[in-house]
Amino acid sequence: MAYLDTAGINTGINAIAAAHPGLAQVVILPEKSVKNKTIRGLRLRAGSAVSRRGALIVGGVHARELVNPEAVLNLAVKLTDSYAASTGFNVGGKTFTWNQVKLTMETLDVFLLPLANPDGREHVQKPGGYPMWRKNRANLAGTGCIGVDLNRNLDFLWFEVLGATSDVPCDDTFHGPASFSEPETRNIKWLLDSHPHIRCFADVHSYSELILYPWGDDDAQSADSSQSFLNPVWNGLRGTAGGYAEHMFSKDVTRHHKTGEAIRDAIAAVRGRSYTVEPSIDLYPTTGTHMDYSYSRHLARPDLGKVYAFTFETGREFQPAEAEKLEVIKEATAGMMQLLVHCICAIDLIGVDLFGAQRLDDMRRFRDEVMTKSVVGRSLIEVLDEHSAEVGELLLADDRLRSRATKLLEACWNRIESGRTFDARIVGLASKLIEDLRPVVSPELRRSLDRAAKTAVGFKGKRVEAGLKVKTDWMQLHQVRSSESS
Amino acid sequence: MRYFVMVEADADQAFESLGNLGVDLFLGTSHRKERRVEALVTMEEVGRLVDLGFRVTVLEGENRRSRAIEIISFADWLETVR
């Protein structure tokens, strides 16, 4: 029935980094806890790719939920040990392959913050403390109360006190005197601000066997973008039945739900327990949560990238007994790892071995500086973005498909780099790949592939700029950049 | 001493009002459609909830679910998870 204490978790973080110095680095968060404790995380990565997606996983926000910091630490152990040994790993009945481990480590920056609230954990575990403490240990001057619920303190509709959010200082869900009033939540903001390539996020809580996704303040709808957390006209009208629903593009609803289902399936493979995937609002309205804040950032500031965000509610109690604790750690590890696999970009997946970091960076620049300027280009980017996880899984599982995709990407990029026209061979390779994919993909991806096939025909006999219908000359842009850098 | 309980409401409005009562609700266990949620409350709070018309079922005393005191070292922990 024993758990790691705060010192033990810090020892573990340091030990993992010391055992795998090329794979794991300790990240010291800029702000200490309210009781002046240094807060540590890990960054896991391998290989030389400079430009990569990031993922952030946070545990231990709520003090009494003891199992999750250990689960986050376990993920770090599994990933680093497996990568160092060039193997996959098992958690219960769930297997992650060497390919998945390799691609996770070589194409992502994995940020792990096992214990976001060390003061709270210390209070839970010390003699004379309180084992069911939830909040941090901020002394709320003039109130006689202690603690802020860190998962209500972020800047997402913080001012709206809905449902399971409170403005009464002694309540367990007190949202604090201001948004980001607490150093522990400012650390999360710092991680997201300082690493704008983070695209996937999970905040791991207990309990109830749930995978939650945004929104938490109200139902989601995709028809009216004016019904938004950004629109003050709706202040005071959120979180109640009827009248208001928070806008989210349908493709994001789908992406969240499908990723959630993949996480659920990975967890179920551990020992057969089926977590429920649903929007957070289906439970109870909330504001100021890590999940909603992380996802909402790109809407509040369009210059920021989109972060797909989740809350896990692991297990069936806060502090399970030893045998059950080990099973919950396995389930959470499987769920977090599946999220990381879904965070891998399909182009990274097939390009990392073929092209190396520099050419992959060139490809990303081409996407950002040329393709985004064209309706055709943006639609192709959207297809890849929307279906990246499904395509990635298929390519990981099927060497023949991966080989075909690699050949197509290589042939396309050679023509883009050399300024040559897209010939019949390219169209043939694209058609063959689509033909192979069609029988094994979801109906949504099949529809997208059919649209992409029609688009591909439009490139035949043209240079890429003409196919995309853009005036930007990639060759000229690329050469100017090359001469500047040399 | 507090108790793990299940709180149930007869109507949506009553269920929504639970969030304003200052009790320690476990968001993850709630479901709007079923109007029930687990919570950790004192006996005084049980009485208050019952007076307000909620059904409250006591599940367990908090000490039955508290396993926080025993500490394991990282080295021993690593052996159990590997």
Coordinates of C-alpha atoms in Angstrom, one line a residue:
Chain A
M1 CA 0.0 0.0 0.0
A2 CA 3.0 2.3 -0.2
Y3 CA 3.3 5.3 -2.4
L4 CA 6.3 7.5 -3.4
D5 CA 6.5 10.7 -1.5
T6 CA 7.6 14.1 -3.0
A7 CA 11.3 13.4 -2.4
G8 CA 10.9 9.9 -3.9
I9 CA 9.3 11.3 -7.1
N10 CA 12.2 13.9 -7.4
T11 CA 14.7 11.1 -6.9
G12 CA 13.0 9.2 -9.7
I13 CA 13.1 12.1 -12.0
N14 CA 16.8 12.6 -11.4
A15 CA 17.5 8.9 -11.6
I16 CA 15.8 8.6 -15.0
A17 CA 17.8 11.5 -16.4
A18 CA 21.0 10.2 -14.9
A19 CA 20.4 6.7 -16.3
H20 CA 19.6 8.0 -19.8
P21 CA 21.4 11.4 -20.2
G22 CA 21.0 11.4 -24.0
L23 CA 17.2 10.7 -23.8
A24 CA 15.9 12.5 -20.7
Q25 CA 16.7 15.9 -19.3
V26 CA 15.4 17.3 -16.0
V27 CA 13.3 20.5 -16.6
I28 CA 13.3 22.8 -13.6
L29 CA 10.1 24.8 -13.6
P30 CA 10.6 28.5 -13.2
E31 CA 8.3 28.9 -10.2
K32 CA 8.6 27.1 -6.9
S33 CA 5.5 25.9 -5.1
V34 CA 3.8 28.1 -2.6
K35 CA 5.8 26.3 0.1
N36 CA 9.0 27.0 -1.8
K37 CA 9.6 23.5 -3.3
T38 CA 11.4 23.2 -6.6
I39 CA 9.1 21.6 -9.2
R40 CA 10.8 19.2 -11.6
G41 CA 9.7 17.6 -14.9
L42 CA 11.4 15.6 -17.7
R43 CA 11.9 16.2 -21.3
L44 CA 12.2 13.0 -23.3
R45 CA 13.6 12.9 -26.8
A46 CA 16.0 11.1 -29.1
G47 CA 17.5 11.6 -32.5
S48 CA 18.6 14.8 -34.2
A49 CA 15.3 16.2 -35.5
V50 CA 15.2 19.9 -34.6
S51 CA 11.7 20.8 -35.5
R52 CA 9.2 18.4 -33.9
R53 CA 5.8 18.3 -32.2
G54 CA 5.6 18.5 -28.4
A55 CA 3.4 16.7 -25.9
L56 CA 2.8 17.7 -22.3
I57 CA 1.5 15.3 -19.7
V58 CA 0.8 16.6 -16.1
G59 CA 0.1 14.5 -13.0
G60 CA -0.5 15.2 -9.3
V61 CA -2.5 18.4 -9.7
H62 CA -4.9 17.2 -7.1
A63 CA -3.0 16.1 -4.0
R64 CA -5.0 13.1 -2.9
E65 CA -4.9 11.4 -6.2
L66 CA -1.7 9.6 -5.3
V67 CA -1.4 7.1 -8.2
N68 CA -1.0 9.4 -11.1
P69 CA 2.4 10.9 -10.5
E70 CA 3.7 7.4 -10.3
A71 CA 2.0 6.5 -13.6
V72 CA 3.7 9.5 -15.3
L73 CA 7.0 8.4 -13.9
N74 CA 6.3 4.9 -15.1
L75 CA 5.8 6.2 -18.6
A76 CA 9.2 7.9 -18.4
V77 CA 10.8 4.7 -17.3
K78 CA 9.2 2.6 -20.0
L79 CA 10.0 5.0 -22.8
T80 CA 13.6 5.5 -21.9
D81 CA 14.4 1.9 -21.0
S82 CA 12.7 0.6 -24.2
Y83 CA 14.4 3.1 -26.4
A84 CA 17.8 2.4 -24.9
A85 CA 17.2 -1.3 -25.5
S86 CA 15.7 -0.9 -28.9
T87 CA 12.5 -2.8 -27.9
G88 CA 8.9 -2.2 -27.5
F89 CA 7.2 -2.6 -24.1
N90 CA 4.1 -4.2 -22.6
V91 CA 1.8 -2.9 -19.9
G92 CA -0.5 -5.7 -19.0
G93 CA -2.0 -7.0 -22.2
K94 CA -1.2 -3.9 -24.2
T95 CA 1.9 -3.9 -26.4
F96 CA 3.6 -0.9 -27.8
T97 CA 6.0 -1.8 -30.6
W98 CA 9.7 -0.7 -31.0
N99 CA 8.5 1.3 -34.0
Q100 CA 6.1 3.2 -31.8
V101 CA 8.7 3.8 -29.1
K102 CA 11.3 4.9 -31.7
L103 CA 9.0 7.3 -33.5
T104 CA 7.7 8.8 -30.2
M105 CA 11.2 9.5 -29.0
E106 CA 12.6 10.6 -32.4
T107 CA 9.7 12.8 -33.7
L108 CA 8.3 14.3 -30.4
D109 CA 9.4 16.3 -27.5
V110 CA 7.7 14.6 -24.6
F111 CA 7.3 16.9 -21.5
L112 CA 6.3 15.0 -18.4
L113 CA 5.4 16.8 -15.2
P114 CA 4.7 14.0 -12.7
L115 CA 3.9 16.1 -9.7
A116 CA 2.5 19.6 -10.3
N117 CA 1.5 20.1 -6.7
P118 CA 4.2 18.9 -4.4
D119 CA 3.0 20.8 -1.3
G120 CA -0.4 19.1 -1.5
R121 CA 1.1 15.6 -1.8
E122 CA 3.3 16.3 1.2
H123 CA 0.3 17.4 3.2
V124 CA -1.6 14.2 2.2
Q125 CA 1.3 11.9 3.2
K126 CA 2.7 13.4 6.3
P127 CA 1.6 12.4 9.8
G128 CA -0.9 14.9 11.0
G129 CA -1.7 16.0 7.5
Y130 CA -5.0 15.1 5.7
P131 CA -5.0 12.1 3.4
M132 CA -7.9 13.5 1.3
W133 CA -6.5 17.0 0.7
R134 CA -7.2 18.2 -2.9
K135 CA -5.9 21.7 -3.4
N136 CA -2.4 23.3 -3.1
R137 CA -1.3 24.8 0.2
A138 CA -1.7 28.5 -0.5
N139 CA -2.4 30.5 2.7
L140 CA -5.4 32.6 1.7
A141 CA -4.7 35.7 3.8
G142 CA -7.7 37.1 5.6
T143 CA -10.0 34.1 5.0
G144 CA -8.8 31.5 7.5
C145 CA -8.8 29.1 4.6
I146 CA -6.0 27.2 2.9
G147 CA -5.6 26.1 -0.7
V148 CA -6.6 26.8 -4.3
D149 CA -8.0 24.1 -6.6
L150 CA -5.3 24.3 -9.3
N151 CA -7.6 22.7 -11.8
R152 CA -9.9 25.8 -11.6
N153 CA -7.2 28.5 -11.6
L154 CA -6.3 28.8 -15.3
D155 CA -7.4 31.5 -17.6
F156 CA -10.4 29.9 -19.3
L157 CA -13.6 31.6 -18.2
W158 CA -12.0 31.9 -14.8
F159 CA -14.5 34.6 -13.8
E160 CA -17.5 32.4 -14.5
V161 CA -18.2 30.4 -11.4
L162 CA -20.1 27.4 -12.8
G163 CA -21.1 24.1 -11.3
A164 CA -18.1 22.4 -9.8
T165 CA -16.2 25.6 -9.5
S166 CA -16.3 27.9 -6.4
D167 CA -15.4 31.4 -5.4
V168 CA -15.6 30.5 -1.7
P169 CA -12.1 30.2 -0.3
C170 CA -12.7 27.2 2.0
D171 CA -14.4 25.1 -0.7
D172 CA -12.5 22.3 -2.3
T173 CA -13.0 23.7 -5.7
F174 CA -12.0 27.3 -4.9
H175 CA -10.7 28.8 -8.1
G176 CA -8.3 31.2 -6.4
P177 CA -8.2 35.0 -6.0
A178 CA -7.3 35.5 -9.7
S179 CA -6.6 33.4 -12.7
F180 CA -3.0 32.1 -12.6
S181 CA -2.7 33.4 -9.0
E182 CA -0.8 30.2 -8.1
P183 CA 2.8 29.4 -9.1
E184 CA 1.9 25.8 -9.8
T185 CA -0.5 26.9 -12.6
R186 CA 1.8 29.6 -13.9
N187 CA 4.3 26.7 -14.4
I188 CA 1.9 25.0 -16.8
K189 CA 1.4 28.3 -18.7
W190 CA 5.2 28.7 -18.9
L191 CA 5.5 25.2 -20.3
L192 CA 3.0 25.9 -23.0
D193 CA 4.3 29.4 -23.7
S194 CA 7.9 28.4 -23.9
H195 CA 7.3 25.3 -26.0
P196 CA 4.8 26.5 -28.7
H197 CA 5.3 23.2 -30.6
I198 CA 3.3 21.4 -27.9
R199 CA 0.2 19.9 -29.7
C200 CA -1.1 17.3 -27.3
F201 CA -1.9 17.6 -23.6
A202 CA -3.2 15.4 -20.9
D203 CA -3.9 16.2 -17.3
V204 CA -4.1 12.9 -15.3
H205 CA -6.6 12.7 -12.5
S206 CA -8.5 10.1 -10.5
Y207 CA -11.1 8.7 -10.4
S208 CA -13.9 7.1 -12.4
E209 CA -12.3 5.6 -15.5
L210 CA -13.0 8.4 -17.9
I211 CA -11.3 10.1 -20.9
L212 CA -12.6 13.6 -21.1
Y213 CA -12.1 16.2 -23.7
P214 CA -13.3 19.9 -24.1
W215 CA -15.5 21.6 -23.4
G216 CA -16.1 21.8 -19.7
D217 CA -18.2 24.9 -19.5
D218 CA -21.0 23.9 -21.8
D219 CA -22.1 21.6 -24.6
A220 CA -20.1 22.0 -27.8
Q221 CA -21.7 23.1 -31.1
S222 CA -20.2 23.8 -34.5
A223 CA -22.8 26.0 -36.1
D224 CA -22.3 29.4 -34.5
S225 CA -18.8 30.7 -33.8
S226 CA -20.1 33.8 -32.0
Q227 CA -21.1 31.5 -29.1
S228 CA -17.6 31.5 -27.7
F229 CA -15.8 31.9 -24.4
L230 CA -14.2 35.0 -26.1
N231 CA -17.6 36.7 -26.5
P232 CA -18.5 38.7 -23.4
V233 CA -22.2 38.9 -24.6
W234 CA -22.6 35.4 -23.2
N235 CA -21.1 36.0 -19.8
G236 CA -23.3 34.7 -17.1
L237 CA -25.3 32.5 -19.6
R238 CA -22.9 29.6 -19.8
G239 CA -23.2 26.2 -18.1
T240 CA -27.0 26.1 -18.1
A241 CA -29.3 24.0 -20.1
G242 CA -30.2 25.7 -23.4
G243 CA -29.4 29.1 -24.8
Y244 CA -25.6 28.8 -25.1
A245 CA -23.2 26.1 -26.3
E246 CA -19.4 26.6 -26.7
H247 CA -18.2 26.6 -30.3
M248 CA -15.8 24.0 -31.6
F249 CA -15.2 23.1 -35.2
S250 CA -16.7 19.7 -35.9
K251 CA -13.3 18.3 -37.1
D252 CA -11.9 19.1 -33.7
V253 CA -14.8 17.4 -32.0
T254 CA -14.1 14.3 -34.2
R255 CA -10.4 14.4 -33.6
H256 CA -10.8 14.6 -29.8
H257 CA -13.3 11.8 -29.8
K258 CA -11.4 9.5 -32.0
T259 CA -8.2 10.1 -30.1
G260 CA -10.1 9.5 -26.9
E261 CA -11.4 6.2 -28.3
A262 CA -7.9 5.1 -29.2
I263 CA -6.8 5.9 -25.7
R264 CA -9.8 4.0 -24.3
D265 CA -8.9 0.9 -26.4
A266 CA -5.3 1.0 -25.3
I267 CA -6.4 1.1 -21.7
A268 CA -8.9 -1.7 -22.2
A269 CA -6.2 -3.9 -23.7
V270 CA -4.3 -3.8 -20.3
R271 CA -6.9 -5.9 -18.3
G272 CA -10.3 -5.4 -20.0
R273 CA -11.6 -2.3 -18.2
S274 CA -13.5 0.1 -20.5
Y275 CA -13.1 3.8 -19.8
T276 CA -15.8 6.1 -21.0
V277 CA -14.9 8.8 -23.6
E278 CA -17.0 12.0 -23.4
P279 CA -16.9 15.8 -23.3
S280 CA -16.2 17.1 -19.8
I281 CA -19.5 18.9 -19.7
D282 CA -21.4 15.6 -19.6
L283 CA -20.3 15.4 -16.0
Y284 CA -20.7 18.8 -14.5
P285 CA -19.9 22.4 -15.7
T286 CA -16.4 23.6 -14.9
T287 CA -14.2 26.6 -15.7
G288 CA -10.5 27.3 -15.4
T289 CA -9.3 23.8 -16.0
H290 CA -6.0 22.8 -17.5
M291 CA -7.7 20.9 -20.4
D292 CA -10.0 23.7 -21.5
Y293 CA -7.2 26.3 -21.1
S294 CA -4.7 24.3 -23.2
Y295 CA -7.2 23.7 -26.0
S296 CA -8.6 27.3 -26.0
R297 CA -5.3 29.1 -26.3
H298 CA -5.2 28.9 -30.1
L299 CA -8.7 30.5 -30.2
A300 CA -7.7 33.3 -27.9
R301 CA -4.5 33.8 -29.8
P302 CA -4.6 32.7 -33.4
D303 CA -0.8 32.9 -33.6
L304 CA -0.6 29.9 -31.3
G305 CA -0.8 26.3 -32.5
K306 CA -3.7 24.1 -31.6
V307 CA -3.3 21.8 -28.6
Y308 CA -5.6 18.7 -28.5
A309 CA -6.3 18.3 -24.8
F310 CA -7.6 15.6 -22.5
T311 CA -8.3 14.9 -18.8
F312 CA -7.9 11.3 -17.7
E313 CA -9.8 10.1 -14.6
T314 CA -7.9 6.9 -13.7
G315 CA -9.1 4.0 -11.6
R316 CA -11.9 3.6 -9.1
E317 CA -10.5 5.4 -6.0
F318 CA -8.0 8.0 -5.0
Q319 CA -5.5 5.7 -3.3
P320 CA -5.9 2.1 -4.4
A321 CA -4.3 -0.7 -2.5
E322 CA -1.1 -2.1 -3.9
A323 CA -2.3 -4.7 -6.4
E324 CA -4.9 -2.4 -7.8
K325 CA -2.5 0.5 -7.8
L326 CA -0.1 -1.4 -10.1
E327 CA -2.9 -2.1 -12.5
V328 CA -4.1 1.5 -12.6
I329 CA -0.5 2.6 -13.3
K330 CA -0.4 0.2 -16.3
E331 CA -3.7 1.5 -17.6
A332 CA -2.7 5.1 -17.2
T333 CA 0.7 4.4 -18.9
A334 CA -1.1 2.7 -21.8
G335 CA -3.4 5.7 -22.2
M336 CA -0.7 8.3 -22.1
M337 CA 1.5 6.3 -24.5
Q338 CA -1.4 6.0 -26.9
L339 CA -1.9 9.8 -26.8
L340 CA 1.7 10.2 -27.7
V341 CA 1.4 7.8 -30.6
H342 CA -1.6 9.9 -31.8
C343 CA 0.5 13.0 -31.5
I344 CA 3.0 11.8 -34.1
C345 CA 2.8 13.6 -37.4
A346 CA 2.3 11.1 -40.3
I347 CA 4.8 13.0 -42.4
D348 CA 7.4 12.8 -39.6
L349 CA 6.7 9.1 -39.3
I350 CA 7.6 8.3 -42.9
G351 CA 10.1 11.1 -43.4
V352 CA 12.4 10.8 -40.3
D353 CA 14.4 7.9 -41.7
L354 CA 14.2 9.0 -45.3
F355 CA 15.1 12.6 -45.2
G356 CA 16.8 13.5 -41.9
A357 CA 16.1 16.5 -39.8
Q358 CA 17.2 19.2 -42.2
R359 CA 15.0 18.2 -45.1
L360 CA 12.1 17.5 -42.8
D361 CA 12.4 21.1 -41.6
D362 CA 12.5 22.3 -45.2
M363 CA 9.3 20.3 -45.8
R364 CA 7.6 22.0 -42.8
R365 CA 8.7 25.4 -44.2
F366 CA 7.2 24.5 -47.6
R367 CA 3.9 23.6 -45.8
D368 CA 3.9 26.8 -43.8
E369 CA 5.1 29.2 -46.4
V370 CA 3.7 27.9 -49.7
M371 CA 0.9 25.4 -49.1
T372 CA -0.9 27.5 -46.6
K373 CA -1.3 30.3 -49.2
S374 CA -3.5 28.1 -51.4
V375 CA -7.0 26.7 -51.0
V376 CA -5.8 23.4 -52.5
G377 CA -2.7 23.4 -50.2
R378 CA -4.8 24.2 -47.1
S379 CA -7.2 21.4 -47.9
L380 CA -4.3 18.9 -48.2
I381 CA -2.9 20.1 -44.9
E382 CA -6.3 19.7 -43.3
V383 CA -6.6 16.1 -44.6
L384 CA -3.2 15.2 -43.1
D385 CA -3.9 17.0 -39.8
E386 CA -7.4 15.5 -39.4
H387 CA -6.4 11.9 -40.2
S388 CA -2.7 11.9 -39.1
A389 CA -3.3 9.5 -36.3
E390 CA -5.2 7.0 -38.4
V391 CA -2.7 7.2 -41.2
G392 CA 0.1 6.9 -38.8
E393 CA -1.3 3.8 -37.2
L394 CA -1.9 2.2 -40.6
L395 CA 1.6 2.9 -41.8
L396 CA 3.1 1.6 -38.5
A397 CA 1.2 -1.6 -38.9
D398 CA 1.9 -2.3 -42.6
D399 CA 5.4 -2.2 -44.1
R400 CA 4.0 -2.3 -47.7
L401 CA 1.8 0.7 -47.2
R402 CA 4.6 2.5 -45.4
S403 CA 7.0 1.8 -48.3
R404 CA 4.4 3.1 -50.9
A405 CA 3.8 6.2 -48.8
T406 CA 7.6 6.7 -48.5
K407 CA 8.1 6.4 -52.3
L408 CA 5.4 8.9 -53.0
L409 CA 6.6 11.4 -50.5
E410 CA 10.2 11.1 -51.8
A411 CA 9.1 11.5 -55.4
C412 CA 7.0 14.5 -54.6
W413 CA 9.7 16.2 -52.6
N414 CA 12.3 15.6 -55.2
R415 CA 10.2 17.4 -57.8
I416 CA 9.4 20.2 -55.4
E417 CA 13.1 20.7 -54.5
S418 CA 14.2 20.5 -58.2
G419 CA 11.4 22.6 -59.6
R420 CA 10.4 19.8 -62.0
T421 CA 6.8 19.1 -63.0
F422 CA 4.6 16.4 -61.4
D423 CA 4.5 13.7 -64.0
A424 CA 2.4 10.6 -64.6
R425 CA 4.6 8.5 -62.3
I426 CA 3.7 10.7 -59.3
V427 CA 0.0 10.5 -60.1
G428 CA 0.3 6.8 -60.5
L429 CA 2.1 6.4 -57.1
A430 CA -0.6 8.5 -55.4
S431 CA -3.4 6.5 -57.1
K432 CA -1.9 3.2 -56.0
L433 CA -1.4 4.3 -52.4
I434 CA -5.0 5.6 -52.2
E435 CA -6.2 2.3 -53.8
D436 CA -4.4 0.3 -51.1
L437 CA -5.6 2.5 -48.3
R438 CA -9.3 2.7 -49.3
P439 CA -10.4 -0.8 -48.1
V440 CA -8.8 -0.4 -44.7
V441 CA -9.6 3.1 -43.6
S442 CA -12.5 4.8 -41.8
P443 CA -15.4 6.2 -44.0
E444 CA -14.2 9.7 -43.1
L445 CA -10.7 9.1 -44.3
R446 CA -12.0 7.3 -47.4
R447 CA -14.0 10.4 -48.3
S448 CA -10.9 12.6 -47.8
L449 CA -8.8 10.2 -49.9
D450 CA -11.3 10.4 -52.7
R451 CA -11.1 14.2 -52.6
A452 CA -7.3 14.0 -52.5
A453 CA -7.2 11.7 -55.5
K454 CA -9.1 14.2 -57.6
T455 CA -6.8 17.0 -56.4
A456 CA -3.7 14.9 -57.3
V457 CA -4.9 14.6 -61.0
G458 CA -4.9 18.4 -61.1
F459 CA -1.1 18.5 -60.5
K460 CA -0.3 16.3 -63.5
G461 CA 2.1 18.1 -65.9
K462 CA 2.5 21.1 -63.6
R463 CA 5.1 22.4 -61.2
V464 CA 3.9 22.4 -57.6
E465 CA 3.2 26.1 -57.5
A466 CA 0.9 25.8 -60.5
G467 CA -0.8 22.8 -59.0
L468 CA -1.4 24.7 -55.8
K469 CA -2.3 27.8 -57.7
V470 CA 0.1 30.0 -55.7
K471 CA 2.5 32.7 -56.9
T472 CA 5.1 32.0 -54.3
D473 CA 8.2 30.5 -55.9
W474 CA 9.5 27.9 -53.6
M475 CA 12.8 27.4 -55.5
Q476 CA 13.6 31.1 -55.2
L477 CA 12.5 31.3 -51.6
H478 CA 14.5 28.1 -50.7
Q479 CA 17.6 29.3 -52.5
V480 CA 17.5 32.7 -50.9
R481 CA 17.2 31.0 -47.5
S482 CA 20.1 28.6 -48.3
S483 CA 22.4 31.4 -49.3
E484 CA 21.5 33.4 -46.2
S485 CA 22.3 30.5 -43.9
S486 CA 25.5 29.7 -45.7
Chain B
M1 CA -14.1 12.4 10.1
R2 CA -15.7 12.5 6.6
Y3 CA -17.5 9.8 4.7
F4 CA -17.6 8.8 1.0
V5 CA -21.2 9.1 0.0
M6 CA -23.4 9.0 -3.1
V7 CA -25.7 12.0 -3.5
E8 CA -28.7 11.8 -5.8
A9 CA -31.1 14.5 -6.9
D10 CA -34.7 14.2 -8.2
A11 CA -34.5 17.1 -10.6
D12 CA -31.9 18.7 -12.9
Q13 CA -32.1 22.0 -11.1
A14 CA -31.5 20.4 -7.7
F15 CA -28.5 18.5 -9.1
E16 CA -27.1 21.7 -10.6
S17 CA -27.5 23.5 -7.3
L18 CA -25.3 20.9 -5.6
G19 CA -22.2 22.7 -6.9
N20 CA -23.1 25.8 -4.9
L21 CA -23.3 24.0 -1.5
G22 CA -19.6 23.9 -0.8
V23 CA -19.4 20.1 -0.5
D24 CA -16.5 18.1 -1.9
L25 CA -18.0 16.6 -5.0
F26 CA -16.0 14.2 -7.2
L27 CA -16.6 15.6 -10.6
G28 CA -15.4 12.4 -12.3
T29 CA -18.2 10.3 -10.7
S30 CA -21.1 12.6 -11.7
H31 CA -23.3 12.3 -14.7
R32 CA -25.8 15.0 -15.5
K33 CA -28.4 12.5 -17.0
E34 CA -28.3 10.3 -13.9
R35 CA -28.2 13.2 -11.4
R36 CA -25.9 11.4 -9.1
V37 CA -22.4 12.1 -7.8
E38 CA -20.0 10.8 -5.2
A39 CA -18.7 13.1 -2.5
L40 CA -16.7 13.3 0.7
V41 CA -18.7 14.9 3.4
T42 CA -19.1 15.3 7.2
M43 CA -22.1 13.9 9.0
E44 CA -23.3 17.5 9.4
E45 CA -23.2 17.9 5.6
V46 CA -25.1 14.6 5.2
G47 CA -27.8 16.1 7.4
R48 CA -27.9 19.4 5.4
L49 CA -28.1 17.5 2.1
V50 CA -30.9 15.3 3.3
D51 CA -32.8 18.4 4.6
L52 CA -32.5 20.0 1.2
G53 CA -34.1 16.9 -0.4
F54 CA -31.1 14.9 -1.7
R55 CA -30.8 11.2 -1.2
V56 CA -27.5 10.4 0.5
T57 CA -26.0 6.9 0.7
V58 CA -23.0 6.5 2.9
L59 CA -20.5 4.2 1.2
E60 CA -17.4 4.2 3.5
G61 CA -15.6 6.2 6.1
E62 CA -12.6 8.1 4.7
N63 CA -10.1 6.1 6.7
R64 CA -11.1 2.9 4.8
R65 CA -9.8 4.5 1.6
S66 CA -6.7 6.3 3.0
R67 CA -3.5 4.7 2.0
A68 CA -1.2 7.7 2.0
I69 CA 1.0 7.3 5.0
E70 CA 3.2 4.3 4.0
I71 CA 6.0 5.5 1.8
I72 CA 8.1 3.5 -0.6
S73 CA 11.6 4.4 -1.9
F74 CA 12.2 5.0 -5.6
A75 CA 14.5 2.0 -5.8
D76 CA 11.8 -0.3 -4.3
W77 CA 9.1 1.3 -6.4
L78 CA 11.1 0.7 -9.6
E79 CA 11.4 -3.0 -8.8
T80 CA 7.6 -3.2 -8.4
V81 CA 6.8 -1.5 -11.8
R82 CA 9.6 -3.2 -13.8

